[in-house]
Amino acid sequence: MLVAEGLLKQLGARVGQHLSRRTCAIVTDSNVAALFADRAKQSLISARLKPILITIPAGEKSKTLKQAGAICEEMLAAGLDRQSFVVGLGGGVIGDISGFVAAIYHRGIPHVQIPTTLLAMVDSSIGGKTGVNTADGKNLIGAIHQPLLVIDDVDLLKTLPRREFNQGFAEVIKHAITADAKMFAQLQSWEPRSPRRQLALQRLIKRNIEIKSKIIAKDEYDRTGIRAVLNFGHTVGHAIERAGNYKRFLHGEALSLGIVAACALSSKKAGLPRRQHDAVIGLLQRFALPTRLPKNFPRQKVFDALKFDKKFEGGKIRFVVTPKIGSTHVSRNVTMGDIREAIDEL
Ligand SMILES: NC(=O)c1ccc[n+]([C@@H]2O[C@H](COP(=O)([O-])OP(=O)(O)OC[C@H]3O[C@@H](n4cnc5c(N)ncnc54)[C@H](O)[C@@H]3O)[C@@H](O)[C@H]2O)c1
Ligand SMILES: [Zn+2]
């Protein structure tokens, strides 16, 4: 994983340090293509690589099996074979679908990721989870396929709309609550407009990669329950995202609300001090993230959406709580009634 400014123009050279393959597909979306595809392509060409560019419509709607199939067909038509590789240039949607294509094309070829959103840099590009959505839900079809190389060029974040930028901070705050009280304190005095911001942002991204990688290294295939702490805030967050038909809230915004609910439940069931609970809400607000559900939002719909959660195994709830900022664990002490109450109070 590389994190620095100006890395995109070094793409060809960087890939050359890891691979002797020549042909590749750059998979990107319609927004990102207009901004960065040329630079990526030129850098690969100057390193004597042969890229083809595949652009799909921007947005979550593109993350389907059909779209993944179409990308594979395009690669086949261009003569890409087992000796080729895939470069995913974009946010989490592109990371997930291009990674999935890399996992299945000729039974698996290398995947290089160039995340272009903060969320993708601090979260989705780490851990090797790839996949697509179906009509029944998100990420139901997929594979674990670790990227060969992830290149985080922080310059690419300059064009990211403010709302998209802020939603990435929901995952950063989640990491802080999960595993790093010191980072939590640093975020409390985060100055978005400071001249040293680029450097601070680089450090922050590196730290988040460390946190997530460390947790994943202990449980790569999500089997022992260790990786589950990364779901902090996501049980209610996903339900809110679904209840809003994936339109009302961005993932990070729904997560922000889910974090508030998880903190309320942690106060009730795991001894999270009130002061820390309030500090979390203050921090989310600092990044313009929502901390209350709109009054008229259908809470019943949120509650109904909970049953789609993969964490409800055999009717038992595995709910991630925090007894104090910087530490989390899975609790079996939280009931459906408790969750209902937390949603009603949001
Ligand atoms: N694999 C994992 O472990 C994992 C973890 C978390 C989330 N995800 C997935 O990530 C996806 C969400 O990712 P996302 O929030 O990055 O969404 P996204 O990829 O849809 O990007 C958000 C929007 O920003 C635009 N954009 C991207 N980079 C830009 C830039 N530099 N400048 C201007 N515009 C830019 C995109 O075109 C898009 O419209 C979801 O599908 C989610 O399921 C995966
Ligand atoms: Zn998330």
Short mmCIF file of C-alpha atoms and ligand atoms in Angstrom, two decimals:
data_model
loop_
_atom_site.label_atom_id
_atom_site.label_comp_id
_atom_site.label_asym_id
_atom_site.label_seq_id
_atom_site.Cartn_x
_atom_site.Cartn_y
_atom_site.Cartn_z
CA MET A 1 0.00 0.00 0.00
CA LEU A 2 1.41 3.33 -1.06
CA VAL A 3 0.12 6.63 0.30
CA ALA A 4 1.49 9.92 -1.02
CA GLU A 5 0.84 12.86 -3.31
CA GLY A 6 1.39 12.63 -7.06
CA LEU A 7 1.39 8.82 -7.29
CA LEU A 8 -0.96 8.51 -10.25
CA LYS A 9 1.66 9.64 -12.72
CA GLN A 10 3.99 6.95 -11.35
CA LEU A 11 1.43 4.19 -11.88
CA GLY A 12 3.25 2.48 -14.77
CA ALA A 13 6.59 2.47 -12.98
CA ARG A 14 5.06 1.24 -9.73
CA VAL A 15 3.21 -1.59 -11.42
CA GLY A 16 6.43 -2.52 -13.23
CA GLN A 17 8.10 -3.12 -9.85
CA HIS A 18 5.56 -5.85 -9.09
CA LEU A 19 4.55 -7.34 -12.41
CA SER A 20 6.17 -8.23 -15.70
CA ARG A 21 2.77 -8.48 -17.40
CA ARG A 22 1.99 -6.10 -20.24
CA THR A 23 -1.74 -6.05 -20.98
CA CYS A 24 -4.34 -4.67 -18.62
CA ALA A 25 -7.80 -3.19 -18.32
CA ILE A 26 -8.35 0.07 -16.48
CA VAL A 27 -11.86 -0.17 -15.05
CA THR A 28 -13.31 3.18 -14.02
CA ASP A 29 -16.59 5.08 -13.79
CA SER A 30 -17.97 7.91 -15.88
CA ASN A 31 -17.11 10.65 -13.34
CA VAL A 32 -13.62 9.45 -12.55
CA ALA A 33 -12.78 8.72 -16.20
CA ALA A 34 -13.21 12.37 -17.10
CA LEU A 35 -10.84 13.40 -14.31
CA PHE A 36 -8.07 10.83 -14.18
CA ALA A 37 -8.30 8.13 -16.87
CA ASP A 38 -5.95 9.87 -19.29
CA ARG A 39 -3.27 10.30 -16.67
CA ALA A 40 -3.53 6.65 -15.64
CA LYS A 41 -3.44 5.45 -19.22
CA GLN A 42 -0.50 7.63 -20.20
CA SER A 43 1.53 6.51 -17.22
CA LEU A 44 0.98 2.86 -18.13
CA ILE A 45 1.79 3.47 -21.78
CA SER A 46 5.04 5.25 -20.90
CA ALA A 47 6.05 2.16 -18.93
CA ARG A 48 5.45 0.16 -22.15
CA LEU A 49 2.25 -1.43 -20.85
CA LYS A 50 -0.83 -1.89 -23.00
CA PRO A 51 -3.98 -0.71 -21.26
CA ILE A 52 -7.55 -0.74 -22.51
CA LEU A 53 -10.02 1.58 -20.82
CA ILE A 54 -13.41 0.31 -19.66
CA THR A 55 -15.76 2.97 -18.33
CA ILE A 56 -19.02 2.09 -16.59
CA PRO A 57 -21.75 4.49 -15.42
CA ALA A 58 -20.96 6.06 -12.02
CA GLY A 59 -22.94 4.90 -9.02
CA GLU A 60 -23.97 1.89 -6.96
CA LYS A 61 -26.43 0.78 -9.69
CA SER A 62 -23.47 -0.38 -11.77
CA LYS A 63 -22.33 -2.88 -9.15
CA THR A 64 -24.10 -5.87 -10.69
CA LEU A 65 -23.27 -9.31 -12.00
CA LYS A 66 -24.46 -8.16 -15.42
CA GLN A 67 -22.01 -5.25 -15.43
CA ALA A 68 -19.19 -7.52 -14.19
CA GLY A 69 -20.02 -9.90 -17.05
CA ALA A 70 -19.97 -7.07 -19.57
CA ILE A 71 -16.53 -5.99 -18.33
CA CYS A 72 -15.24 -9.57 -18.71
CA GLU A 73 -16.66 -9.77 -22.24
CA GLU A 74 -14.96 -6.52 -23.16
CA MET A 75 -11.66 -7.82 -21.81
CA LEU A 76 -12.05 -11.08 -23.76
CA ALA A 77 -12.85 -9.18 -26.94
CA ALA A 78 -9.69 -7.12 -26.48
CA GLY A 79 -7.64 -10.31 -26.20
CA LEU A 80 -6.72 -9.97 -22.52
CA ASP A 81 -5.66 -13.34 -21.14
CA ARG A 82 -4.38 -15.03 -18.00
CA GLN A 83 -1.27 -12.89 -18.20
CA SER A 84 -3.19 -9.62 -17.95
CA PHE A 85 -4.22 -7.63 -14.90
CA VAL A 86 -6.95 -5.24 -13.83
CA VAL A 87 -6.52 -1.68 -12.58
CA GLY A 88 -9.53 -0.38 -10.64
CA LEU A 89 -9.57 3.42 -10.76
CA GLY A 90 -12.39 4.87 -8.67
CA GLY A 91 -14.30 4.71 -5.40
CA GLY A 92 -15.60 1.69 -3.55
CA VAL A 93 -17.99 0.73 -6.33
CA ILE A 94 -15.15 0.42 -8.82
CA GLY A 95 -12.88 -1.23 -6.25
CA ASP A 96 -15.50 -3.89 -5.54
CA ILE A 97 -16.53 -4.66 -9.12
CA SER A 98 -13.04 -4.46 -10.65
CA GLY A 99 -11.73 -6.67 -7.84
CA PHE A 100 -14.51 -9.16 -8.49
CA VAL A 101 -13.69 -9.21 -12.19
CA ALA A 102 -10.01 -9.77 -11.33
CA ALA A 103 -11.04 -12.63 -9.02
CA ILE A 104 -13.01 -14.51 -11.69
CA TYR A 105 -11.32 -13.59 -15.00
CA HIS A 106 -9.39 -16.67 -16.07
CA ARG A 107 -9.97 -17.88 -12.49
CA GLY A 108 -8.09 -14.94 -11.05
CA ILE A 109 -5.62 -12.33 -12.29
CA PRO A 110 -3.84 -9.57 -10.34
CA HIS A 111 -5.78 -6.52 -9.17
CA VAL A 112 -4.26 -3.08 -8.75
CA GLN A 113 -6.44 -0.55 -6.96
CA ILE A 114 -6.28 3.20 -7.21
CA PRO A 115 -8.93 4.42 -4.78
CA THR A 116 -10.23 7.90 -5.55
CA THR A 117 -12.57 8.44 -2.58
CA LEU A 118 -11.62 8.76 1.07
CA LEU A 119 -13.97 5.88 1.89
CA ALA A 120 -12.17 3.65 -0.59
CA MET A 121 -8.73 4.65 0.75
CA VAL A 122 -9.52 4.04 4.42
CA ASP A 123 -11.91 1.14 4.04
CA SER A 124 -13.01 -0.65 0.87
CA SER A 125 -9.55 -1.09 -0.69
CA ILE A 126 -8.33 -2.94 2.41
CA GLY A 127 -9.16 -6.54 3.17
CA GLY A 128 -9.76 -8.07 -0.23
CA LYS A 129 -13.56 -8.20 -0.12
CA THR A 130 -14.87 -7.82 -3.66
CA GLY A 131 -18.32 -8.29 -5.07
CA VAL A 132 -21.56 -7.09 -6.59
CA ASN A 133 -25.15 -6.49 -5.50
CA THR A 134 -28.30 -8.37 -6.45
CA ALA A 135 -31.95 -7.35 -6.30
CA ASP A 136 -32.06 -8.96 -2.84
CA GLY A 137 -29.27 -7.03 -1.28
CA LYS A 138 -25.80 -5.59 -1.31
CA ASN A 139 -22.60 -7.56 -1.78
CA LEU A 140 -24.38 -10.93 -1.88
CA ILE A 141 -22.13 -12.29 -4.62
CA GLY A 142 -18.40 -11.91 -4.31
CA ALA A 143 -14.99 -13.27 -3.57
CA ILE A 144 -12.04 -12.53 -1.35
CA HIS A 145 -9.28 -11.44 -3.70
CA GLN A 146 -6.46 -9.44 -2.17
CA PRO A 147 -5.18 -6.62 -4.38
CA LEU A 148 -1.59 -6.94 -5.51
CA LEU A 149 -1.02 -3.23 -5.03
CA VAL A 150 -3.04 -0.30 -3.69
CA ILE A 151 -1.97 3.20 -4.67
CA ASP A 152 -3.48 6.02 -2.62
CA ASP A 153 -2.75 9.33 -4.33
CA VAL A 154 -4.17 11.92 -1.92
CA ASP A 155 -4.16 14.56 -4.67
CA LEU A 156 -7.08 12.70 -6.26
CA LEU A 157 -9.28 13.63 -3.31
CA LYS A 158 -9.19 17.32 -4.22
CA THR A 159 -12.04 16.92 -6.72
CA LEU A 160 -14.19 14.84 -4.39
CA PRO A 161 -17.47 16.59 -3.49
CA ARG A 162 -17.58 17.69 0.17
CA ARG A 163 -20.41 15.33 1.08
CA GLU A 164 -18.51 12.35 -0.35
CA PHE A 165 -15.37 13.45 1.48
CA ASN A 166 -17.18 13.74 4.80
CA GLN A 167 -18.81 10.34 4.55
CA GLY A 168 -15.34 8.79 4.51
CA PHE A 169 -14.81 10.26 7.96
CA ALA A 170 -17.64 8.10 9.32
CA GLU A 171 -15.42 5.06 8.70
CA VAL A 172 -12.41 6.88 10.15
CA ILE A 173 -14.40 7.70 13.31
CA LYS A 174 -15.55 4.08 13.43
CA HIS A 175 -11.91 2.95 13.34
CA ALA A 176 -11.06 5.40 16.12
CA ILE A 177 -13.86 4.12 18.35
CA THR A 178 -12.99 0.53 17.49
CA ALA A 179 -9.28 0.62 18.10
CA ASP A 180 -7.59 3.99 18.59
CA ALA A 181 -8.52 6.46 21.32
CA LYS A 182 -5.54 8.65 20.38
CA MET A 183 -6.76 9.07 16.83
CA PHE A 184 -10.18 9.91 18.23
CA ALA A 185 -8.63 12.77 20.22
CA GLN A 186 -6.70 13.97 17.16
CA LEU A 187 -9.89 14.07 15.12
CA GLN A 188 -11.51 16.24 17.77
CA SER A 189 -9.11 19.01 16.81
CA TRP A 190 -8.98 18.22 13.07
CA GLU A 191 -8.62 21.41 11.04
CA PRO A 192 -9.91 20.80 7.53
CA ARG A 193 -8.52 24.07 6.26
CA SER A 194 -5.08 23.95 7.76
CA PRO A 195 -2.21 24.39 5.27
CA ARG A 196 -0.70 21.17 6.58
CA ARG A 197 -3.87 19.35 5.71
CA GLN A 198 -2.47 17.17 2.91
CA LEU A 199 0.21 15.82 5.19
CA ALA A 200 -2.23 15.28 8.05
CA LEU A 201 -4.58 13.54 5.66
CA GLN A 202 -1.81 11.22 4.45
CA ARG A 203 -0.93 10.30 8.01
CA LEU A 204 -4.56 9.72 8.84
CA ILE A 205 -5.07 7.44 5.83
CA LYS A 206 -1.94 5.45 6.73
CA ARG A 207 -3.12 5.01 10.28
CA ASN A 208 -6.54 3.80 9.14
CA ILE A 209 -4.97 1.30 6.77
CA GLU A 210 -2.91 0.00 9.68
CA ILE A 211 -5.93 -0.36 11.94
CA LYS A 212 -8.05 -2.20 9.42
CA SER A 213 -5.18 -4.38 8.13
CA LYS A 214 -4.23 -5.42 11.63
CA ILE A 215 -7.75 -6.57 12.42
CA ILE A 216 -8.07 -8.36 9.08
CA ALA A 217 -4.73 -10.12 9.42
CA LYS A 218 -6.19 -11.91 12.43
CA ASP A 219 -9.34 -13.02 10.58
CA GLU A 220 -8.99 -12.69 6.81
CA TYR A 221 -12.03 -14.82 5.95
CA ASP A 222 -14.32 -13.30 8.57
CA ARG A 223 -14.65 -16.58 10.43
CA THR A 224 -13.48 -16.11 13.98
CA GLY A 225 -15.48 -13.02 14.87
CA ILE A 226 -12.43 -10.76 15.22
CA ARG A 227 -13.17 -9.01 11.92
CA ALA A 228 -16.73 -8.44 13.15
CA VAL A 229 -15.63 -5.44 15.26
CA LEU A 230 -15.24 -3.58 11.96
CA ASN A 231 -19.02 -3.79 11.73
CA PHE A 232 -19.38 -1.35 14.60
CA GLY A 233 -22.31 0.94 13.77
CA HIS A 234 -23.16 -1.06 10.66
CA THR A 235 -26.08 -3.16 11.95
CA VAL A 236 -28.36 -0.15 12.32
CA GLY A 237 -26.42 1.80 9.65
CA HIS A 238 -27.14 -0.76 6.93
CA ALA A 239 -30.79 -0.93 7.96
CA ILE A 240 -31.07 2.86 7.65
CA GLU A 241 -29.34 2.79 4.27
CA ARG A 242 -31.79 0.16 3.05
CA ALA A 243 -34.83 1.91 4.58
CA GLY A 244 -33.81 5.03 2.67
CA ASN A 245 -33.70 2.96 -0.54
CA TYR A 246 -29.97 3.68 -0.82
CA LYS A 247 -30.85 7.19 -1.94
CA ARG A 248 -31.66 9.19 1.15
CA PHE A 249 -28.29 8.63 2.85
CA LEU A 250 -24.79 7.91 1.63
CA HIS A 251 -23.24 4.85 3.26
CA GLY A 252 -21.13 6.97 5.61
CA GLU A 253 -24.11 9.08 6.61
CA ALA A 254 -26.19 6.01 7.45
CA LEU A 255 -23.16 4.66 9.31
CA SER A 256 -22.96 7.88 11.31
CA LEU A 257 -26.53 7.29 12.51
CA GLY A 258 -25.71 3.64 13.15
CA ILE A 259 -22.74 4.71 15.28
CA VAL A 260 -25.02 6.94 17.36
CA ALA A 261 -27.40 4.00 17.91
CA ALA A 262 -24.50 1.66 18.74
CA CYS A 263 -23.18 4.18 21.28
CA ALA A 264 -26.62 4.50 22.90
CA LEU A 265 -26.75 0.71 23.18
CA SER A 266 -23.18 0.65 24.47
CA SER A 267 -24.12 3.13 27.22
CA LYS A 268 -27.03 0.93 28.18
CA LYS A 269 -25.38 -2.48 27.92
CA ALA A 270 -21.61 -2.10 28.02
CA GLY A 271 -20.94 0.80 30.36
CA LEU A 272 -19.89 3.44 27.82
CA PRO A 273 -19.66 6.66 29.88
CA ARG A 274 -22.18 9.36 28.94
CA ARG A 275 -19.35 11.86 28.35
CA GLN A 276 -17.76 9.61 25.72
CA HIS A 277 -21.13 8.99 24.09
CA ASP A 278 -21.57 12.77 23.76
CA ALA A 279 -18.00 13.13 22.45
CA VAL A 280 -18.78 10.71 19.61
CA ILE A 281 -21.84 12.72 18.63
CA GLY A 282 -19.81 15.94 18.73
CA LEU A 283 -17.13 14.42 16.51
CA LEU A 284 -19.60 13.16 13.91
CA GLN A 285 -21.15 16.62 13.79
CA ARG A 286 -17.72 18.17 13.28
CA PHE A 287 -17.65 16.38 9.92
CA ALA A 288 -21.22 17.45 9.08
CA LEU A 289 -22.47 13.89 9.50
CA PRO A 290 -26.08 13.29 10.62
CA THR A 291 -26.68 12.24 14.23
CA ARG A 292 -30.49 12.24 14.30
CA LEU A 293 -32.91 10.57 11.94
CA PRO A 294 -35.32 13.10 10.38
CA LYS A 295 -38.51 13.23 12.50
CA ASN A 296 -40.75 11.84 9.77
CA PHE A 297 -38.37 9.06 8.72
CA PRO A 298 -40.19 5.69 8.91
CA ARG A 299 -38.52 3.99 11.88
CA GLN A 300 -40.55 0.83 11.38
CA LYS A 301 -38.91 0.46 7.96
CA VAL A 302 -35.47 0.64 9.59
CA PHE A 303 -36.48 -2.03 12.08
CA ASP A 304 -37.89 -4.25 9.31
CA ALA A 305 -34.67 -3.87 7.32
CA LEU A 306 -32.65 -5.36 10.18
CA LYS A 307 -33.63 -8.88 9.23
CA PHE A 308 -31.50 -8.67 6.09
CA ASP A 309 -28.44 -8.42 8.26
CA LYS A 310 -26.01 -11.28 7.93
CA LYS A 311 -25.14 -10.86 11.62
CA PHE A 312 -28.45 -12.30 12.79
CA GLU A 313 -27.45 -15.92 12.73
CA GLY A 314 -30.10 -18.34 13.94
CA GLY A 315 -32.09 -15.51 15.48
CA LYS A 316 -29.15 -14.56 17.71
CA ILE A 317 -27.80 -11.06 17.51
CA ARG A 318 -24.10 -10.39 17.43
CA PHE A 319 -23.98 -6.70 18.17
CA VAL A 320 -20.72 -4.78 18.36
CA VAL A 321 -20.49 -2.50 21.39
CA THR A 322 -17.86 -0.17 22.81
CA PRO A 323 -17.32 -0.05 26.57
CA LYS A 324 -14.91 2.85 26.06
CA ILE A 325 -13.57 4.76 23.07
CA GLY A 326 -10.70 2.75 21.55
CA SER A 327 -12.10 -0.69 22.26
CA THR A 328 -14.95 -2.80 20.95
CA HIS A 329 -16.25 -6.32 21.29
CA VAL A 330 -19.14 -8.47 20.12
CA SER A 331 -21.94 -8.70 22.64
CA ARG A 332 -24.73 -11.25 22.87
CA ASN A 333 -26.35 -9.13 25.52
CA VAL A 334 -28.22 -6.80 23.18
CA THR A 335 -31.82 -7.76 22.39
CA MET A 336 -34.07 -6.86 19.48
CA GLY A 337 -36.06 -4.77 21.95
CA ASP A 338 -32.94 -2.77 22.83
CA ILE A 339 -32.23 -2.11 19.16
CA ARG A 340 -35.83 -1.10 18.56
CA GLU A 341 -35.57 1.41 21.40
CA ALA A 342 -32.30 2.83 20.04
CA ILE A 343 -33.87 3.29 16.60
CA ASP A 344 -36.95 4.96 18.10
CA GLU A 345 -34.71 7.35 20.00
CA LEU A 346 -32.58 8.29 17.00
N1 LIG B 1 -14.96 -4.17 -0.15
C1 LIG B 1 -15.14 -3.62 1.04
O1 LIG B 1 -14.59 -4.07 2.03
C2 LIG B 1 -16.03 -2.43 1.15
C3 LIG B 1 -16.04 -1.68 2.33
C4 LIG B 1 -16.83 -0.54 2.38
C5 LIG B 1 -17.58 -0.17 1.29
N2 LIG B 1 -17.56 -0.92 0.16
C6 LIG B 1 -18.35 -0.53 -1.02
O2 LIG B 1 -17.89 0.73 -1.47
C7 LIG B 1 -18.95 1.36 -2.18
C8 LIG B 1 -19.03 2.82 -1.80
O3 LIG B 1 -17.83 3.43 -2.16
P1 LIG B 1 -17.73 5.01 -2.43
O4 LIG B 1 -18.39 5.74 -1.33
O5 LIG B 1 -16.31 5.29 -2.72
O6 LIG B 1 -18.69 5.20 -3.68
P2 LIG B 1 -18.48 5.42 -5.26
O7 LIG B 1 -17.45 4.52 -5.78
O8 LIG B 1 -19.83 5.32 -5.87
O9 LIG B 1 -17.98 6.93 -5.35
C9 LIG B 1 -18.82 7.96 -4.93
C10 LIG B 1 -19.03 9.01 -6.02
O10 LIG B 1 -17.87 9.84 -6.13
C11 LIG B 1 -17.42 9.88 -7.48
N3 LIG B 1 -15.96 10.02 -7.38
C12 LIG B 1 -15.07 9.06 -7.04
N4 LIG B 1 -13.85 9.59 -6.93
C13 LIG B 1 -13.94 10.90 -7.22
C14 LIG B 1 -13.02 11.97 -7.24
N5 LIG B 1 -11.74 11.80 -6.90
N6 LIG B 1 -13.47 13.20 -7.60
C15 LIG B 1 -14.78 13.39 -7.90
N7 LIG B 1 -15.70 12.42 -7.86
C16 LIG B 1 -15.29 11.19 -7.52
C17 LIG B 1 -17.91 8.60 -8.10
O11 LIG B 1 -18.03 8.70 -9.48
C18 LIG B 1 -19.26 8.44 -7.42
O12 LIG B 1 -20.22 9.24 -8.06
C19 LIG B 1 -20.21 0.58 -1.89
O13 LIG B 1 -20.57 -0.18 -2.99
C20 LIG B 1 -19.80 -0.34 -0.74
O14 LIG B 1 -20.52 -1.55 -0.73
C21 LIG B 1 -16.80 -2.03 0.07
ZN ZN B 2 -18.93 0.86 6.08
#
